[in-house]
Short mmCIF file of C-alpha atoms in Angstrom, two decimals:
data_model
loop_
_atom_site.label_atom_id
_atom_site.label_comp_id
_atom_site.label_asym_id
_atom_site.label_seq_id
_atom_site.Cartn_x
_atom_site.Cartn_y
_atom_site.Cartn_z
CA UNK E 1 103.79 114.32 26.76
CA UNK E 2 102.51 113.19 30.11
CA UNK E 3 104.33 114.22 33.27
CA UNK E 4 101.80 113.14 35.88
CA UNK E 5 104.34 113.07 38.75
CA UNK E 6 106.29 116.16 37.81
CA UNK E 7 106.63 119.55 39.44
CA UNK E 8 106.03 122.38 37.01
CA UNK E 9 107.88 125.57 37.96
CA UNK E 10 107.62 128.95 36.28
CA UNK E 11 110.39 131.45 36.94
CA UNK E 12 112.83 128.61 37.62
CA UNK E 13 115.83 130.69 36.49
CA UNK E 14 115.13 133.51 38.93
CA UNK E 15 116.49 133.96 42.44
CA UNK E 16 113.72 132.01 44.20
CA UNK E 17 113.39 129.54 41.34
CA UNK E 18 117.04 128.50 41.38
CA UNK E 19 116.97 128.04 45.13
CA UNK E 20 113.71 126.09 44.97
CA UNK E 21 114.99 123.71 42.28
CA UNK E 22 118.14 123.01 44.30
CA UNK E 23 116.08 122.51 47.48
CA UNK E 24 113.60 120.11 45.85
CA UNK E 25 116.37 118.06 44.27
CA UNK E 26 118.06 117.79 47.66
CA UNK E 27 114.75 116.40 48.94
CA UNK E 28 114.76 113.74 46.20
CA UNK E 29 112.26 115.46 43.92
CA UNK E 30 114.07 115.27 40.61
CA UNK E 31 111.20 115.39 38.13
CA UNK E 32 111.09 119.16 37.60
CA UNK E 33 109.80 120.81 34.45
CA UNK E 34 110.65 124.47 33.96
CA UNK E 35 108.63 126.96 31.93
CA UNK E 36 110.73 129.59 30.22
CA UNK E 37 110.36 132.26 27.53
CA UNK E 38 112.98 130.33 25.55
CA UNK E 39 114.68 126.96 25.64
CA UNK E 40 118.02 128.55 26.49
CA UNK E 41 118.03 127.29 30.07
CA UNK E 42 121.18 125.70 31.46
CA UNK E 43 121.03 122.50 33.46
CA UNK E 44 119.54 119.06 33.14
CA UNK E 45 115.96 120.02 33.97
CA UNK E 46 113.27 119.55 31.36
CA UNK E 47 112.29 122.89 29.87
CA UNK E 48 109.29 124.03 27.88
CA UNK E 49 108.57 127.44 26.45
CA UNK E 50 105.26 129.00 27.43
CA UNK E 51 104.04 128.56 23.86
CA UNK E 52 104.90 124.86 23.90
CA UNK E 53 103.26 124.36 27.28
CA UNK E 54 99.97 126.05 26.47
CA UNK E 55 99.81 124.35 23.07
CA UNK E 56 100.53 120.87 24.48
CA UNK E 57 97.15 119.49 25.49
CA UNK E 58 98.57 116.15 26.67
CA UNK E 59 100.92 117.69 29.23
CA UNK E 60 100.03 117.04 32.86
CA UNK E 61 101.83 117.83 36.10
CA UNK E 62 101.03 116.90 39.67
CA UNK E 63 102.22 120.20 41.12
CA UNK E 64 102.13 123.70 39.65
CA UNK E 65 104.44 126.26 41.33
CA UNK E 66 104.02 129.70 39.80
CA UNK E 67 106.98 131.93 40.67
CA UNK E 68 107.21 133.98 37.48
CA UNK E 69 106.02 137.54 37.64
CA UNK E 70 106.94 141.13 37.00
CA UNK E 71 108.74 142.44 40.07
CA UNK E 72 108.17 145.84 41.59
CA UNK E 73 110.23 148.40 39.67
CA UNK E 74 111.89 150.65 42.26
CA UNK E 75 112.79 153.16 39.52
CA UNK E 76 109.12 153.44 38.47
CA UNK E 77 109.96 153.16 34.78
CA UNK E 78 107.61 150.28 33.94
CA UNK E 79 104.28 150.72 32.22
CA UNK E 80 101.39 149.78 34.52
CA UNK E 81 99.87 147.49 31.91
CA UNK E 82 103.00 145.34 31.92
CA UNK E 83 102.26 144.35 35.53
CA UNK E 84 98.71 143.28 34.68
CA UNK E 85 99.81 141.40 31.54
CA UNK E 86 102.26 139.27 33.53
CA UNK E 87 101.11 139.17 37.15
CA UNK E 88 97.45 138.77 36.29
CA UNK E 89 97.29 137.66 32.65
CA UNK E 90 99.94 134.93 32.81
CA UNK E 91 98.69 133.72 36.19
CA UNK E 92 95.12 133.44 34.90
CA UNK E 93 96.26 131.50 31.84
CA UNK E 94 98.39 129.11 33.89
CA UNK E 95 95.68 128.63 36.52
CA UNK E 96 93.09 127.82 33.83
CA UNK E 97 95.49 125.18 32.51
CA UNK E 98 95.82 123.77 36.04
CA UNK E 99 92.05 123.59 36.45
CA UNK E 100 91.70 121.62 33.22
CA UNK E 101 94.60 119.28 34.04
CA UNK E 102 93.00 116.02 35.27
CA UNK E 103 96.18 114.89 37.03
CA UNK E 104 97.06 118.15 38.77
CA UNK E 105 96.92 118.03 42.57
CA UNK E 106 97.87 121.50 43.73
CA UNK E 107 98.71 125.00 42.61
CA UNK E 108 101.10 127.30 44.48
CA UNK E 109 100.97 130.96 43.48
CA UNK E 110 103.68 133.27 44.78
CA UNK E 111 101.92 136.57 45.29
CA UNK E 112 103.24 139.24 47.67
CA UNK E 113 102.36 141.02 50.90
CA UNK E 114 102.13 144.10 48.67
CA UNK E 115 98.97 142.59 47.19
CA UNK E 116 97.43 143.47 50.54
CA UNK E 117 99.17 146.60 51.75
CA UNK E 118 102.03 148.90 50.82
CA UNK E 119 102.16 150.30 54.35
CA UNK E 120 101.43 148.47 57.59
CA UNK E 121 100.25 149.83 60.92
CA UNK E 122 100.91 147.13 63.50
CA UNK E 123 100.95 143.54 62.23
CA UNK E 124 99.82 142.43 58.78
CA UNK E 125 97.67 139.27 58.85
CA UNK E 126 95.65 137.35 56.28
CA UNK E 127 92.54 139.10 57.65
CA UNK E 128 93.91 142.60 57.05
CA UNK E 129 91.88 144.55 54.45
CA UNK E 130 93.64 144.66 51.09
CA UNK E 131 94.26 148.14 49.71
CA UNK E 132 97.31 148.00 47.42
CA UNK E 133 98.50 151.29 45.96
CA UNK E 134 100.94 150.33 43.21
CA UNK E 135 100.24 148.62 39.90
CA UNK E 136 102.44 145.79 41.13
CA UNK E 137 100.31 145.19 44.22
CA UNK E 138 97.03 145.68 42.37
CA UNK E 139 98.00 143.21 39.64
CA UNK E 140 98.97 140.59 42.23
CA UNK E 141 95.67 141.10 44.07
CA UNK E 142 93.73 140.80 40.82
CA UNK E 143 95.37 137.42 40.22
CA UNK E 144 94.54 136.34 43.78
CA UNK E 145 90.90 137.35 43.34
CA UNK E 146 90.60 135.34 40.13
CA UNK E 147 92.05 132.26 41.79
CA UNK E 148 89.85 132.56 44.88
CA UNK E 149 86.76 133.00 42.71
CA UNK E 150 87.53 129.72 40.92
CA UNK E 151 88.64 127.30 43.62
CA UNK E 152 88.25 123.63 42.64
CA UNK E 153 86.70 121.16 45.07
CA UNK E 154 89.05 118.29 44.27
CA UNK E 155 92.40 120.13 44.21
CA UNK E 156 94.40 122.26 46.61
CA UNK E 157 95.32 125.85 45.88
CA UNK E 158 97.73 128.02 47.84
CA UNK E 159 98.30 131.74 47.53
CA UNK E 160 101.53 132.68 49.29
CA UNK E 161 102.28 136.27 50.27
CA UNK E 162 105.98 136.42 51.16
CA UNK E 163 107.55 139.53 52.67
CA UNK E 164 111.07 140.65 51.72
CA UNK E 165 112.92 137.51 50.58
CA UNK E 166 116.68 137.24 51.00
CA UNK E 167 119.37 134.65 50.49
CA UNK E 168 122.51 133.82 48.52
CA UNK E 169 122.51 135.28 44.96
CA UNK E 170 119.86 137.82 45.94
CA UNK E 171 120.15 141.43 44.78
CA UNK E 172 118.19 144.18 46.49
CA UNK E 173 118.18 146.75 49.23
CA UNK E 174 120.07 144.48 51.61
CA UNK E 175 123.02 144.66 49.21
CA UNK E 176 123.03 148.45 49.49
CA UNK E 177 123.15 148.21 53.27
CA UNK E 178 125.87 145.61 53.12
CA UNK E 179 128.01 147.92 50.99
CA UNK E 180 128.06 150.39 53.89
CA UNK E 181 129.06 147.71 56.38
CA UNK E 182 131.67 146.12 54.09
CA UNK E 183 133.41 149.42 53.35
CA UNK E 184 133.33 150.43 56.98
CA UNK E 185 131.25 153.46 56.14
CA UNK E 186 129.07 154.93 58.88
CA UNK E 187 125.37 154.19 58.54
CA UNK E 188 123.61 157.59 58.54
CA UNK E 189 120.02 156.38 59.08
CA UNK E 190 120.28 155.37 62.73
CA UNK E 191 117.76 158.06 63.74
CA UNK E 192 114.98 156.13 62.03
CA UNK E 193 113.14 153.65 64.28
CA UNK E 194 111.51 150.73 62.51
CA UNK E 195 110.74 147.01 62.72
CA UNK E 196 110.56 144.78 59.66
CA UNK E 197 109.85 141.16 58.85
CA UNK E 198 112.15 139.20 56.56
CA UNK E 199 112.00 135.81 54.87
CA UNK E 200 114.91 133.47 54.23
CA UNK E 201 114.62 131.89 50.80
CA UNK E 202 115.38 128.56 52.46
CA UNK E 203 112.30 128.91 54.67
CA UNK E 204 110.19 129.82 51.63
CA UNK E 205 111.43 126.70 49.82
CA UNK E 206 110.62 124.65 52.92
CA UNK E 207 107.05 125.99 52.94
CA UNK E 208 106.54 125.24 49.25
CA UNK E 209 107.87 121.69 49.64
CA UNK E 210 105.53 121.10 52.59
CA UNK E 211 102.53 122.36 50.61
CA UNK E 212 103.12 119.99 47.71
CA UNK E 213 103.88 117.06 50.01
CA UNK E 214 101.24 117.28 52.73
CA UNK E 215 97.48 117.63 53.01
CA UNK E 216 97.22 121.30 53.97
CA UNK E 217 94.00 123.31 53.48
CA UNK E 218 93.78 125.63 50.48
CA UNK E 219 93.92 129.34 51.18
CA UNK E 220 95.92 132.54 51.44
CA UNK E 221 99.05 132.32 53.57
CA UNK E 222 101.56 134.98 54.53
CA UNK E 223 105.15 133.79 54.70
CA UNK E 224 107.72 135.41 56.97
CA UNK E 225 110.42 134.40 59.40
CA UNK E 226 109.58 134.65 63.09
CA UNK E 227 110.50 137.97 64.67
CA UNK E 228 111.37 141.42 63.34
CA UNK E 229 114.51 143.52 62.98
CA UNK E 230 115.25 147.22 62.81
CA UNK E 231 117.56 148.53 60.12
CA UNK E 232 120.07 149.26 62.87
CA UNK E 233 119.85 145.60 63.92
CA UNK E 234 120.69 144.59 60.35
CA UNK E 235 123.72 146.86 60.24
CA UNK E 236 124.90 145.26 63.49
CA UNK E 237 124.51 141.74 62.09
CA UNK E 238 126.32 142.74 58.90
CA UNK E 239 129.20 144.22 60.86
CA UNK E 240 129.43 141.04 62.95
CA UNK E 241 129.61 138.90 59.80
CA UNK E 242 132.54 141.05 58.65
CA UNK E 243 134.29 141.05 62.03
CA UNK E 244 133.79 144.79 62.31
CA UNK E 245 132.10 147.18 64.69
CA UNK E 246 128.90 148.81 63.51
CA UNK E 247 129.14 152.56 62.95
CA UNK E 248 125.73 154.15 63.42
CA UNK E 249 125.14 157.86 62.86
CA UNK E 250 121.84 159.36 64.00
CA UNK E 251 121.61 162.19 61.46
CA UNK E 252 118.27 164.02 61.73
CA UNK E 253 115.60 162.28 59.68
CA UNK E 254 114.50 165.54 58.04
CA UNK E 255 117.98 166.09 56.61
CA UNK E 256 118.20 162.53 55.32
CA UNK E 257 114.80 162.86 53.65
CA UNK E 258 115.93 166.03 51.91
CA UNK E 259 119.05 164.24 50.63
CA UNK E 260 116.87 161.42 49.28
CA UNK E 261 114.81 163.93 47.27
CA UNK E 262 118.02 165.18 45.71
CA UNK E 263 118.84 161.57 44.92
CA UNK E 264 115.51 161.27 43.09
CA UNK E 265 116.54 164.02 40.68
CA UNK E 266 120.18 163.05 40.26
CA UNK E 267 119.61 159.27 40.23
CA UNK E 268 121.85 158.74 43.26
CA UNK E 269 121.92 155.47 45.27
CA UNK E 270 119.77 156.98 48.02
CA UNK E 271 116.31 157.89 46.71
CA UNK E 272 113.02 158.53 48.45
CA UNK E 273 111.76 155.08 47.44
CA UNK E 274 114.87 153.35 48.69
CA UNK E 275 114.89 155.37 51.92
CA UNK E 276 111.33 154.27 52.54
CA UNK E 277 112.27 150.63 51.97
CA UNK E 278 115.18 150.91 54.38
CA UNK E 279 113.42 152.73 57.19
CA UNK E 280 109.70 151.88 57.17
CA UNK E 281 108.14 149.38 59.54
CA UNK E 282 106.49 146.34 57.96
CA UNK E 283 105.61 143.52 60.35
CA UNK E 284 104.14 140.33 58.88
CA UNK E 285 102.55 137.54 60.89
CA UNK E 286 103.42 133.95 59.91
CA UNK E 287 101.11 132.33 62.48
CA UNK E 288 98.65 130.86 59.98
CA UNK E 289 101.19 129.06 57.76
CA UNK E 290 103.23 127.73 60.69
CA UNK E 291 100.09 126.50 62.45
CA UNK E 292 98.80 124.84 59.27
CA UNK E 293 102.05 123.00 58.63
CA UNK E 294 102.39 122.10 62.28
CA UNK E 295 106.12 122.74 62.52
CA UNK E 296 108.32 125.79 63.09
CA UNK E 297 110.37 127.01 60.16
CA UNK E 298 113.78 125.32 60.04
CA UNK E 299 115.92 128.47 59.90
CA UNK E 300 115.65 131.20 62.52
CA UNK E 301 115.35 134.74 61.23
CA UNK E 302 118.72 135.72 62.67
CA UNK E 303 120.54 132.65 61.29
CA UNK E 304 118.94 133.19 57.89
CA UNK E 305 120.16 136.78 57.74
CA UNK E 306 123.66 135.76 58.84
CA UNK E 307 123.76 133.15 56.07
CA UNK E 308 122.74 135.75 53.51
CA UNK E 309 125.33 138.27 54.72
CA UNK E 310 128.12 135.68 54.58
CA UNK E 311 127.17 135.04 50.96
CA UNK E 312 127.57 138.76 50.22
CA UNK E 313 131.20 138.77 51.34
#
């Protein structure tokens, strides 16, 4: 089986994977091969199981896009080793296959900003020292370190660190916020002041397509939309998308934090972890990737968020 012009995508059935496959097909790139745990994948794409792929010595692909990974478990119920088995172990195995593939041109690994830092003071850049705290971040960084220690001279390798990704079909903390806006409930966290970076899934797909289509230097690249938003800004945009007026309540932060601790024990929607996600500042610079591509991202941060919120309705 020789697919020398194909694009190999792991995690093709996930949120980013589905969007990426649709985006690449719209760009005329139809020869997509998906790696899956089973063959039960809907659609017309070619699909291989991981066992089939690693056992098939004659398989070759021009582009490897590694999206699959174990996501950060907000409920903290996952065993730490599971992160290393998937985020490091699977990545290492796939990257070794890429290195031995004589027809492979480039490898795109979707890491995370959390591979560098769980908390950010100021702006996070590619030069910021990496000190991840969680098993998720540490496992992603371990995979990055293995890749960077084994860079080929005749192929291009990209490590992408996206910040919070959003878009249609996405489930996450933005959905929790949107529930407040949609029901007309007052948002009680207005006393918290923060600034966060976000990433439209469409802009991420645009970056990946550029990397596999152009001659861009190998390296580590952060991916984020231009500009930052406070949580209060997000509530305002959500209310606008619903034709409503934002209701912001500045309840003292100490009281809200106490309520979140109760939520930890009673498994309520608002927990300490979720409160942190909603109210912390996390600013990510995209200067390196935009400069390397030589074009601004196609979707503005504000328009990307509006598109996501409309999809939530």
